[in-house]
Coordinates of C-alpha atoms and ligand atoms in Angstrom, one line a residue:
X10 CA 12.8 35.6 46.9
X11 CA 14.9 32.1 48.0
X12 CA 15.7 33.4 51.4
X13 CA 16.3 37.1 50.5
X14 CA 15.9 39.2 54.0
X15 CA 17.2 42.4 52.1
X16 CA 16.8 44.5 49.1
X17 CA 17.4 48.5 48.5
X18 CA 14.1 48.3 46.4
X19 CA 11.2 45.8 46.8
X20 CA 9.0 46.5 43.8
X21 CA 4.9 45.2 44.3
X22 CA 3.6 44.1 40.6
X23 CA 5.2 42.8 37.4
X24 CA 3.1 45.0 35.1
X25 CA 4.4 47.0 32.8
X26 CA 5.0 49.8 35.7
X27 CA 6.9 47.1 37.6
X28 CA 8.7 45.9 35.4
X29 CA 10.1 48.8 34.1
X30 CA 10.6 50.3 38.0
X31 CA 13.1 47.1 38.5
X32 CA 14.7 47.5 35.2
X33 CA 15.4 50.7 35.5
X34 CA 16.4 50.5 39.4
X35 CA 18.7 47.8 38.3
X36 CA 20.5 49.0 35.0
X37 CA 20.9 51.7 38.0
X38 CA 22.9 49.5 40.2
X39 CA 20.3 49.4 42.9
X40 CA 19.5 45.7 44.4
X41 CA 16.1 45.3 44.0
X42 CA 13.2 42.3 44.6
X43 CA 10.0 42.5 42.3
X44 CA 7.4 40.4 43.6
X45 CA 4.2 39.4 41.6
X46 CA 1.0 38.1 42.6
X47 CA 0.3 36.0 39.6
X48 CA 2.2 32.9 38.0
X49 CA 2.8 35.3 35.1
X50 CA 4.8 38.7 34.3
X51 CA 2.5 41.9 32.3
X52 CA -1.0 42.7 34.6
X53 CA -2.9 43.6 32.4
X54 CA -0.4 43.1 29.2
X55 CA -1.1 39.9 28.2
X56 CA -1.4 37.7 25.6
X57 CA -2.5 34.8 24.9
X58 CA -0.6 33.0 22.2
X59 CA -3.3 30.3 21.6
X60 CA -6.2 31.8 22.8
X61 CA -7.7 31.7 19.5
X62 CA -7.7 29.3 16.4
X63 CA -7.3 32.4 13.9
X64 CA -4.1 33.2 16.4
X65 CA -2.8 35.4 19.4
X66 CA -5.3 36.9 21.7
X67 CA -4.5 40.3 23.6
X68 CA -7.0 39.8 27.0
X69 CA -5.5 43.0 27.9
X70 CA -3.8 45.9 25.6
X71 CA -4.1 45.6 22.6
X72 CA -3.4 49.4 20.6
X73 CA 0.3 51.1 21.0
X74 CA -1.3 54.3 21.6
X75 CA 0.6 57.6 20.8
X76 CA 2.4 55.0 18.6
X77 CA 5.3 58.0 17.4
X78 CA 6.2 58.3 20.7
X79 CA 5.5 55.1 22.8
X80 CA 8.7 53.1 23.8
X81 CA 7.3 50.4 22.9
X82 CA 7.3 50.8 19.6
X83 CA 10.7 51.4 19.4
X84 CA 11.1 47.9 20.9
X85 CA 8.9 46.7 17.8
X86 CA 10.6 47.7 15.6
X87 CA 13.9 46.5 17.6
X88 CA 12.6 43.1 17.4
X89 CA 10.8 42.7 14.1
X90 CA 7.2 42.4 15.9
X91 CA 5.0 43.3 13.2
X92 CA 2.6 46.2 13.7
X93 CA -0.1 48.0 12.1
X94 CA 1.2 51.3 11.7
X95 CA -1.8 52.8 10.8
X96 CA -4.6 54.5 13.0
X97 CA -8.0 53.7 11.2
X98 CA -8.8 56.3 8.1
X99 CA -11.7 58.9 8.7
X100 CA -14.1 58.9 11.8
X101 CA -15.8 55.7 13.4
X102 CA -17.7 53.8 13.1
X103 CA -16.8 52.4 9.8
X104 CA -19.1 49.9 10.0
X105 CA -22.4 49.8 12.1
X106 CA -25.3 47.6 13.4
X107 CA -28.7 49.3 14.8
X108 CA -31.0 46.7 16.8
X109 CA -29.8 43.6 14.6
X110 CA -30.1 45.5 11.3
X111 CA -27.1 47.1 9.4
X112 CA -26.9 50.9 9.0
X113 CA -26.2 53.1 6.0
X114 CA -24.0 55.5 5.4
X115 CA -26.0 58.7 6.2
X116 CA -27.1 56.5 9.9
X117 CA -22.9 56.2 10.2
X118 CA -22.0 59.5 9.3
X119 CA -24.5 61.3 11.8
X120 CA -23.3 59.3 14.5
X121 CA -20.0 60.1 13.6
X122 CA -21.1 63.7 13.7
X123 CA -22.3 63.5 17.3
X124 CA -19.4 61.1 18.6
X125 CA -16.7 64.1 17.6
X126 CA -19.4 66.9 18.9
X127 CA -19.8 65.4 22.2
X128 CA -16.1 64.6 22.7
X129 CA -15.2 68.2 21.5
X130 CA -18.2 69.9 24.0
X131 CA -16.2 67.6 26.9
X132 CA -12.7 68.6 26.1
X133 CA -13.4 71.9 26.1
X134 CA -15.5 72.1 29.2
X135 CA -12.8 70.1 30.6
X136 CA -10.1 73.0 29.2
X137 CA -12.3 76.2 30.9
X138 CA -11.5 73.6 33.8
X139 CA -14.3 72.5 34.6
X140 CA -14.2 69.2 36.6
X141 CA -17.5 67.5 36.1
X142 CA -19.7 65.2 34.7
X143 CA -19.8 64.8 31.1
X144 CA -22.9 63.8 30.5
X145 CA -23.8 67.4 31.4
X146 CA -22.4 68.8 28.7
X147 CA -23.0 66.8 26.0
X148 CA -26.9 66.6 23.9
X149 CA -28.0 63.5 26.0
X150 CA -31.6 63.4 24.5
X151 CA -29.8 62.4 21.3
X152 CA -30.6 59.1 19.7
X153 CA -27.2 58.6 19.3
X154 CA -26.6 58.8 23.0
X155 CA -27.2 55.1 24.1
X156 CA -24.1 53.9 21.5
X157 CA -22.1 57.0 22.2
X158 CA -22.9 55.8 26.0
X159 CA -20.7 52.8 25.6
X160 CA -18.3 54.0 23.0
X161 CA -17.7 56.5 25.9
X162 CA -16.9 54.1 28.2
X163 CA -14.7 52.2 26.1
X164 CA -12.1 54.7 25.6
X165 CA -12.4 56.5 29.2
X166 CA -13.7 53.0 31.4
X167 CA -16.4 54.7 32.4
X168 CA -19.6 56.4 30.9
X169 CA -20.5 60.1 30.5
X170 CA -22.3 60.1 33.8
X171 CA -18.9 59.2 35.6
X172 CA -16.5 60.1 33.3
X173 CA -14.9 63.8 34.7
X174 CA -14.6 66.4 31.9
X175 CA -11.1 67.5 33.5
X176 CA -9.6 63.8 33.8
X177 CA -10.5 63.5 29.9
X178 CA -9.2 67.3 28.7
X179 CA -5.9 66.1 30.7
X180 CA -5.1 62.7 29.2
X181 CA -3.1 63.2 26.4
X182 CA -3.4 61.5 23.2
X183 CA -2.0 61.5 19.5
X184 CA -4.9 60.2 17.9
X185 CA -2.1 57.2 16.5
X186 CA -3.4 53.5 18.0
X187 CA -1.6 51.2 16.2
X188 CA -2.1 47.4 17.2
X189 CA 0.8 44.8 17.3
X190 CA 0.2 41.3 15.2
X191 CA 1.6 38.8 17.8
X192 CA 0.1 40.8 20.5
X193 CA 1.0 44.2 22.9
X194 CA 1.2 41.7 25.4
X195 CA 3.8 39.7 24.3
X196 CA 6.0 42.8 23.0
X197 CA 5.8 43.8 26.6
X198 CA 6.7 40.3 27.8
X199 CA 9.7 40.1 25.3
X200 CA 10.9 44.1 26.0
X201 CA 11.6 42.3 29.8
X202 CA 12.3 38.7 28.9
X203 CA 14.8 37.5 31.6
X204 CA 13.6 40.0 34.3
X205 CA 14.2 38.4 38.0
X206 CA 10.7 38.5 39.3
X207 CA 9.4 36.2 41.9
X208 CA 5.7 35.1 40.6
X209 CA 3.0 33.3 42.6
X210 CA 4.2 35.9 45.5
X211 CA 1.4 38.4 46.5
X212 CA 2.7 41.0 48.9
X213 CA -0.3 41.2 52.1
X214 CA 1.2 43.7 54.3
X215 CA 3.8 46.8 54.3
X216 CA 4.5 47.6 57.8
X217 CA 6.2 51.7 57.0
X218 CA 6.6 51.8 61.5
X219 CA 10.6 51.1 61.6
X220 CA 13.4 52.7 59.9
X221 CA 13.1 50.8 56.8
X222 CA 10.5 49.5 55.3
X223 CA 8.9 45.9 55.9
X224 CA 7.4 44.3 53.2
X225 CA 5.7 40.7 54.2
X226 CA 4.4 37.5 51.8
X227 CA 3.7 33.9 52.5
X228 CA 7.3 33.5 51.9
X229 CA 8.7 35.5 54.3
X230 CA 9.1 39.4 55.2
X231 CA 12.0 41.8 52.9
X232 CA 13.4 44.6 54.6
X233 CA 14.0 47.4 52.4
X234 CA 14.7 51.5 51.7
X235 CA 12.2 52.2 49.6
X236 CA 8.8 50.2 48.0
X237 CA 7.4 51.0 44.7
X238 CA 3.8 49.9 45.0
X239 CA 3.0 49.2 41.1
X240 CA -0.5 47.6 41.6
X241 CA -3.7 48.7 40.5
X242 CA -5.8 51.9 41.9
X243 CA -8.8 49.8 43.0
X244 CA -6.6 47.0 44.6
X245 CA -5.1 49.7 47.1
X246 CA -8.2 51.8 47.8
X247 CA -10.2 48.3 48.6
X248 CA -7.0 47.7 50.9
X249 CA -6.1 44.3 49.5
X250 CA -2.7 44.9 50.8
X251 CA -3.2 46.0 54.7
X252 CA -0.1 49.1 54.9
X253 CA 0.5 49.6 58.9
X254 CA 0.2 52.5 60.0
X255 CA -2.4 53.4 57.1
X256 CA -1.7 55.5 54.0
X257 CA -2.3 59.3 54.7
X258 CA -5.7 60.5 54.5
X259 CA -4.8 62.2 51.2
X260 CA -3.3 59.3 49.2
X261 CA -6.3 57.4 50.4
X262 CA -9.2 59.9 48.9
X263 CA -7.5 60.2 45.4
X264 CA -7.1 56.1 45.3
X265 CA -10.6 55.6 46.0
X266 CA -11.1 59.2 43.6
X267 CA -9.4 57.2 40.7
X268 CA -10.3 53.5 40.7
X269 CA -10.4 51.7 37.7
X270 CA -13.3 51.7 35.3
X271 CA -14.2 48.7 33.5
X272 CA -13.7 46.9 29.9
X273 CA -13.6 43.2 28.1
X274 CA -12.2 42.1 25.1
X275 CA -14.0 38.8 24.0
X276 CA -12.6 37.5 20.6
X277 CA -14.5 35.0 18.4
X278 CA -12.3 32.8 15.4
X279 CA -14.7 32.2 12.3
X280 CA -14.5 28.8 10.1
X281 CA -13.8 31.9 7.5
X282 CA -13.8 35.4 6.6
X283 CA -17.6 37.0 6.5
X284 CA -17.9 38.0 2.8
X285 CA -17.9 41.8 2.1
X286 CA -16.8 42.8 5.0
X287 CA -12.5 44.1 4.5
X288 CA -10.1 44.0 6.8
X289 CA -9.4 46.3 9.5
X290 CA -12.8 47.3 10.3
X291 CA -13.8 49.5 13.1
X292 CA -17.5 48.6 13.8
X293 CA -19.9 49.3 16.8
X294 CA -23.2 47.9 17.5
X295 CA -26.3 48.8 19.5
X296 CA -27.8 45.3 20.6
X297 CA -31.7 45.1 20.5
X298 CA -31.7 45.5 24.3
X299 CA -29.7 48.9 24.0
X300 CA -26.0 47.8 25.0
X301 CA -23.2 49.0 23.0
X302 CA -20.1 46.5 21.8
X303 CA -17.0 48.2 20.0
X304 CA -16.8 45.3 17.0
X305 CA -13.1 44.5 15.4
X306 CA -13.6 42.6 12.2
X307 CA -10.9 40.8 10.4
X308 CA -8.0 42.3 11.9
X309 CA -4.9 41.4 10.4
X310 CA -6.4 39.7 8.3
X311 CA -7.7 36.8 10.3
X312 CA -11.3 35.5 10.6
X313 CA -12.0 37.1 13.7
X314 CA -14.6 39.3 15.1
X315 CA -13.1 40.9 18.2
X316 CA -15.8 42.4 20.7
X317 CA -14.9 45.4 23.0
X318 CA -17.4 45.9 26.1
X319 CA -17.4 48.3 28.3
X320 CA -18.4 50.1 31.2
X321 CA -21.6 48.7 33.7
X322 CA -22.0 46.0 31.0
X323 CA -18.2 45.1 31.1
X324 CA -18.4 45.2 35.2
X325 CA -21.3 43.0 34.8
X326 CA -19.8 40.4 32.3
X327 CA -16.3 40.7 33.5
X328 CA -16.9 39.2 36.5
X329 CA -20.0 36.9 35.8
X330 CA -17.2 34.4 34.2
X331 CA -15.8 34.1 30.4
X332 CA -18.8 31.8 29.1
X333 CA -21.5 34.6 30.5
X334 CA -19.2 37.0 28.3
X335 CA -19.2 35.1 25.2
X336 CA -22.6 34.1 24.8
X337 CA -23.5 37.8 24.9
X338 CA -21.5 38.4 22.2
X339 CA -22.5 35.5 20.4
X340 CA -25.9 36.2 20.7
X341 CA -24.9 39.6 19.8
X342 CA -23.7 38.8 16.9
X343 CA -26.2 36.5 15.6
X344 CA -28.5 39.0 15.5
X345 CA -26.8 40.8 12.8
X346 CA -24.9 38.1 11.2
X347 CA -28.2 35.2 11.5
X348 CA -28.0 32.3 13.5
X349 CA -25.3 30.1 11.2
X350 CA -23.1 32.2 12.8
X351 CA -22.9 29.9 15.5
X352 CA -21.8 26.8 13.9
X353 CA -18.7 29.0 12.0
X354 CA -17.5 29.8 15.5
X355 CA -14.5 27.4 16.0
X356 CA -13.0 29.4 19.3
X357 CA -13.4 31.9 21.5
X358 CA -11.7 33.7 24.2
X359 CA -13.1 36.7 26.7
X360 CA -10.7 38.5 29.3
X361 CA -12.6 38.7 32.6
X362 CA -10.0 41.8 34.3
X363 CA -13.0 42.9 36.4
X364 CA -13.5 39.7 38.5
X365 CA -9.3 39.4 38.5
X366 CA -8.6 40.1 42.3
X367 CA -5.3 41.2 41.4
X368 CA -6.5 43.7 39.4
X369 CA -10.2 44.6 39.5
X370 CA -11.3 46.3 36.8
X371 CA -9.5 48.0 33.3
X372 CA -8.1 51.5 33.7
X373 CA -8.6 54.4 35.9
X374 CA -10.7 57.2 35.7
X375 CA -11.3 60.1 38.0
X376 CA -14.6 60.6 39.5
X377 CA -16.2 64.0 38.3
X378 CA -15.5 66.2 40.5
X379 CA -11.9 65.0 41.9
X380 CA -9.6 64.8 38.6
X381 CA -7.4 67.1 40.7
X382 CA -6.7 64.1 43.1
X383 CA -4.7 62.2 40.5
X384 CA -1.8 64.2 40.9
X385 CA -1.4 63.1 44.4
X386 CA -0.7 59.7 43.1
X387 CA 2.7 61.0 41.3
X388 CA 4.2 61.9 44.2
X389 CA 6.3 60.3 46.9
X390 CA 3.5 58.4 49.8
X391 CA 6.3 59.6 52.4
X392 CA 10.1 59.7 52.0
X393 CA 10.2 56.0 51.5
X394 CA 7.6 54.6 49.5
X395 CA 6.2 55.5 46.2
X396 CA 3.3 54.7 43.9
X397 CA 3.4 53.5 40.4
X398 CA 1.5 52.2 37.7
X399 CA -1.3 53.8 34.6
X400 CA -3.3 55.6 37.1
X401 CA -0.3 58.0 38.6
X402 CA 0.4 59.3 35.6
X403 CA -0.5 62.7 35.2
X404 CA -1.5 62.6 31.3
X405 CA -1.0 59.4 29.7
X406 CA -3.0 57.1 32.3
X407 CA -5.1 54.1 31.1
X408 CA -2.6 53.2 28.9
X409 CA 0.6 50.9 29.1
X410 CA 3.2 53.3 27.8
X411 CA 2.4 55.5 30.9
X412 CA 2.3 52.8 33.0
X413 CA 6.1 52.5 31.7
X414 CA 6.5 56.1 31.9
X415 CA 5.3 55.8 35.8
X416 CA 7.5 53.1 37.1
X417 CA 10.4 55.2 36.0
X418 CA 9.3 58.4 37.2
X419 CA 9.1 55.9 40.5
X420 CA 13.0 55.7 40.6
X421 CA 14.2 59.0 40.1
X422 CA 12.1 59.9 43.2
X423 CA 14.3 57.0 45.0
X424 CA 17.6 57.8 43.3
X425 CA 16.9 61.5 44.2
X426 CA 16.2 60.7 47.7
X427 CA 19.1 58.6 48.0
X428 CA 21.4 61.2 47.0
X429 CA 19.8 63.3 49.3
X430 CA 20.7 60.8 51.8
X431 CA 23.8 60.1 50.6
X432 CA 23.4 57.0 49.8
X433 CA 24.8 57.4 46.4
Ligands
FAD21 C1 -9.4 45.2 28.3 C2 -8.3 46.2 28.3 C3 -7.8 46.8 27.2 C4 -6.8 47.7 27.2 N1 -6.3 48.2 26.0 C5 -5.3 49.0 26.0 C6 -4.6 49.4 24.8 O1 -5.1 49.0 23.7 N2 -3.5 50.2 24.9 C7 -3.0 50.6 26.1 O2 -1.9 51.3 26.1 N3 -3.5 50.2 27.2 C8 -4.6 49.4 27.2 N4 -5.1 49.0 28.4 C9 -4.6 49.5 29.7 C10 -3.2 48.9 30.0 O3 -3.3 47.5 29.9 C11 -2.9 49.2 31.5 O4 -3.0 50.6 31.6 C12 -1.5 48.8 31.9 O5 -1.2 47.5 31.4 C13 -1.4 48.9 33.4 O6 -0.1 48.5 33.8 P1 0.3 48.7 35.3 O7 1.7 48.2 35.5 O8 0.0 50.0 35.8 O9 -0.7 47.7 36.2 P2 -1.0 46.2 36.1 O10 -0.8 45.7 34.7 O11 -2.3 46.0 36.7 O12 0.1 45.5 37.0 C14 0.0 45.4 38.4 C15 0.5 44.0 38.8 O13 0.4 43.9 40.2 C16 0.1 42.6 40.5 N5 -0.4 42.6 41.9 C17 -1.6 42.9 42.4 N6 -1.7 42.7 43.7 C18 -0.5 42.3 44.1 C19 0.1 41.9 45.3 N7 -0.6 42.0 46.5 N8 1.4 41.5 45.4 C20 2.1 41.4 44.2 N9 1.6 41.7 43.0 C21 0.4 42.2 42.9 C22 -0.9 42.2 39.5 O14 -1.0 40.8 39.4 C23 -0.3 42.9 38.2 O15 0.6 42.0 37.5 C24 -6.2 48.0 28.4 C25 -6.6 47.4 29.6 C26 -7.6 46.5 29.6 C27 -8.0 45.8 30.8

């Protein structure tokens, strides 16, 4: 900030939202300040680059998600980051352990079976436009419900109970997931390498009373024309940043209507491969006490085993600290794999977004009932200030291309109100 009292834009959050807000606002001509909470640029883009022995580890994103037409692959390819560009073959799982034993084909195929039947009995309720609970509409009494439970979850953040049959018939998707070898994170760290950003500077109040807007840090107060709030759902419903006089009754219900749900990626590096087990392998388990972990094995080729968790369970270990999170899923795993698992383990690493006060959980979801809301969150607060980030977008939220897509749907609303003003 070094003394800056000024700014025509003050952008809150250097995640993908952010960061594209400020470079658009800028390649614009507009003078703008991004301030960020953390010592680091990304949210919940990040990668580690040693986080594990067998290499980079995405705590965050991980999958370029409607690959075809995600700007980010275009700055892939741009850059020679390698990519998988290949969604896995056939339905998942492609691998699966029941209660610490291995199932067969037939077991994978019938839960296959009821995976696309439920998903297909929730779009479609969701397309009659029907707005609630998917666990209504789906065979519950199933004995495939307790792994579709968490696989559920891990796709939408939260689990059929809570997940609103309209929020997931809206969000748009290809079907094309295609993860990047050094890490999403650091493909969306590299797309804005150089960005002016001032880190270790959380924003604690946005005073909206006087003619232009007043945002204040421990570093001192920016006047500006307009904000773009690019911070997370839950972090603005829980009011971590106090906005004087209040946000309208409006914006407030579908914030607190579209919090973030909750996931954890916990990766584990292996002394070796496990024999017989190929590369790229989709694999979910159902742990003898009934939890559900998405299982990525051997991806790119390294000697990894890459757990996904999700939901209550990811709530639970996502805030109960990284070592909570990993002995789960080594115990997990020894069940399956037998005890010498252990001593192969040579590193791990275990994201922990849900106890992250900057961010509080993974991605939104609307609550059943109030998918509606979301589109509230698109549109200007008042004149001045605007909302970006995953969550306002209207059919690609939970991901980070629409978190892209959001922070520069953020300044055309302030270029088109300041040519309204004429102020351009
Ligand atoms: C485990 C996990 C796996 C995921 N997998 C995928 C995937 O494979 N593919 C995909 O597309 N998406 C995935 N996502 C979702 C994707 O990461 C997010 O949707 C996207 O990164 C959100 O970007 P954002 O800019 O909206 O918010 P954020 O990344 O949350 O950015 C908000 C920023 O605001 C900062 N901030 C908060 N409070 C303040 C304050 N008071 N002052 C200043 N700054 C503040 C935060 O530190 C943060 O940097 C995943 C997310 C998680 C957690």
């Amino acid at each position: 900030m070094s003394g800056r009292r000024e700014a025509d834009i003050v952008v809150v959050g250097a995640g993908a939202a952010g960061l594209a807000a400020a470079a658009a606002a800028r390649a614009g001509g507009l003078d703008v300040v991004l301030l960020e909470a953390k010592d680091r640029i990304g949210g919940r883009a990040f990668t580690d680059p040693t986080g594990l022995p067998s290499g980079p580890f995405d705590v965050g994103c991980h999958w370029m998600h409607d690959a075809s037409e995600n700007p980010f692959t275009a700055v892939a390819l741009a850059t020679g980051c390698g990519f998988r560009n290949k969604t896995h073959p056939g339905r998942m799982p492609h691998w699966l352990a029941l209660g610490g034993r291995l199932a067969d084909a037939a077991e994978r195929h019938a839960v296959a079976d009821y995976y696309a039947a439920s998903f297909e009995a929730i779009r479609a309720a969701g397309e009659r436009g029907e707005d609630r609970p998917a666990l209504d509409v789906i065979d519950a009494a199933s004995p495939h419900y307790p792994l579709f439970h968490g696989w559920c979850a891990a796709i939408m953040a939260v689990p059929p109970a809570r997940l609103s049959t309209l929020d997931y018939a809206t969000c748009l998707d290809t079907g094309e997931n295609w993860p990047v070898e050094r890490g999403y994170g650091a493909l969306i760290a590299a797309a804005f390498a150089g960005a002016e950003v001032d880190l270790n500077c959380p924003v604690r109040r946005i005073d909206r009373s006087g003619p232009r807007l007043r945002v204040e840090t421990d570093r001192g107060a920016i006047d500006a024309e307009d904000v773009i709030l690019a911070v997370s759902t839950t972090v603005l419903a829980d009011e971590a940043i106090r906005i004087e006089p209040g946000l309208p009754d409006d914006v407030r219900a579908a914030l607190d209507a579209v919090r973030l749900g909750h996931a954890e990626r916990i990766g584990v590096s292996l002394d070796a491969k496990l024999d017989g087990l190929g590369d790229h392998v989709a694999g979910h388990i159902l742990t003898k006490a009934g939890d559900e972990i998405g299982l990525m094995i051997h991806e790119f080729g390294r000697a990894e085993l890459t757990g996904y968790l999700s939901g209550d369970l990811a709530r639970d270990l996502g805030s109960a600290g990284p070592e909570a999170a990993f002995a789960f899923h080594r115990d997990a795993l020894k069940d399956i794999f037998g005890s010498g698992i252990e001593a192969r383990i040579t590193g791990w690493a275990a994201s922990q977004w849900s106890g992250d006060p900057d961010i509080r959980g993974a991605y939104s979801a609307a609550r059943p009932g109030q998918a509606a809301l979301r589109a509230r969150l698109s549109e200007p607060v008042d004149e001045r200030l605007h909302l970006a980030g995953e969550a306002t977008h209207p059919n690609r939220f939970a991901s980070a291309h629409g978190a892209y897509s959001s922070g520069l749907r953020a300044v055309s609303a302030v270029r088109a109100r300041r040519k309204a003003a004429g102020l351009e």
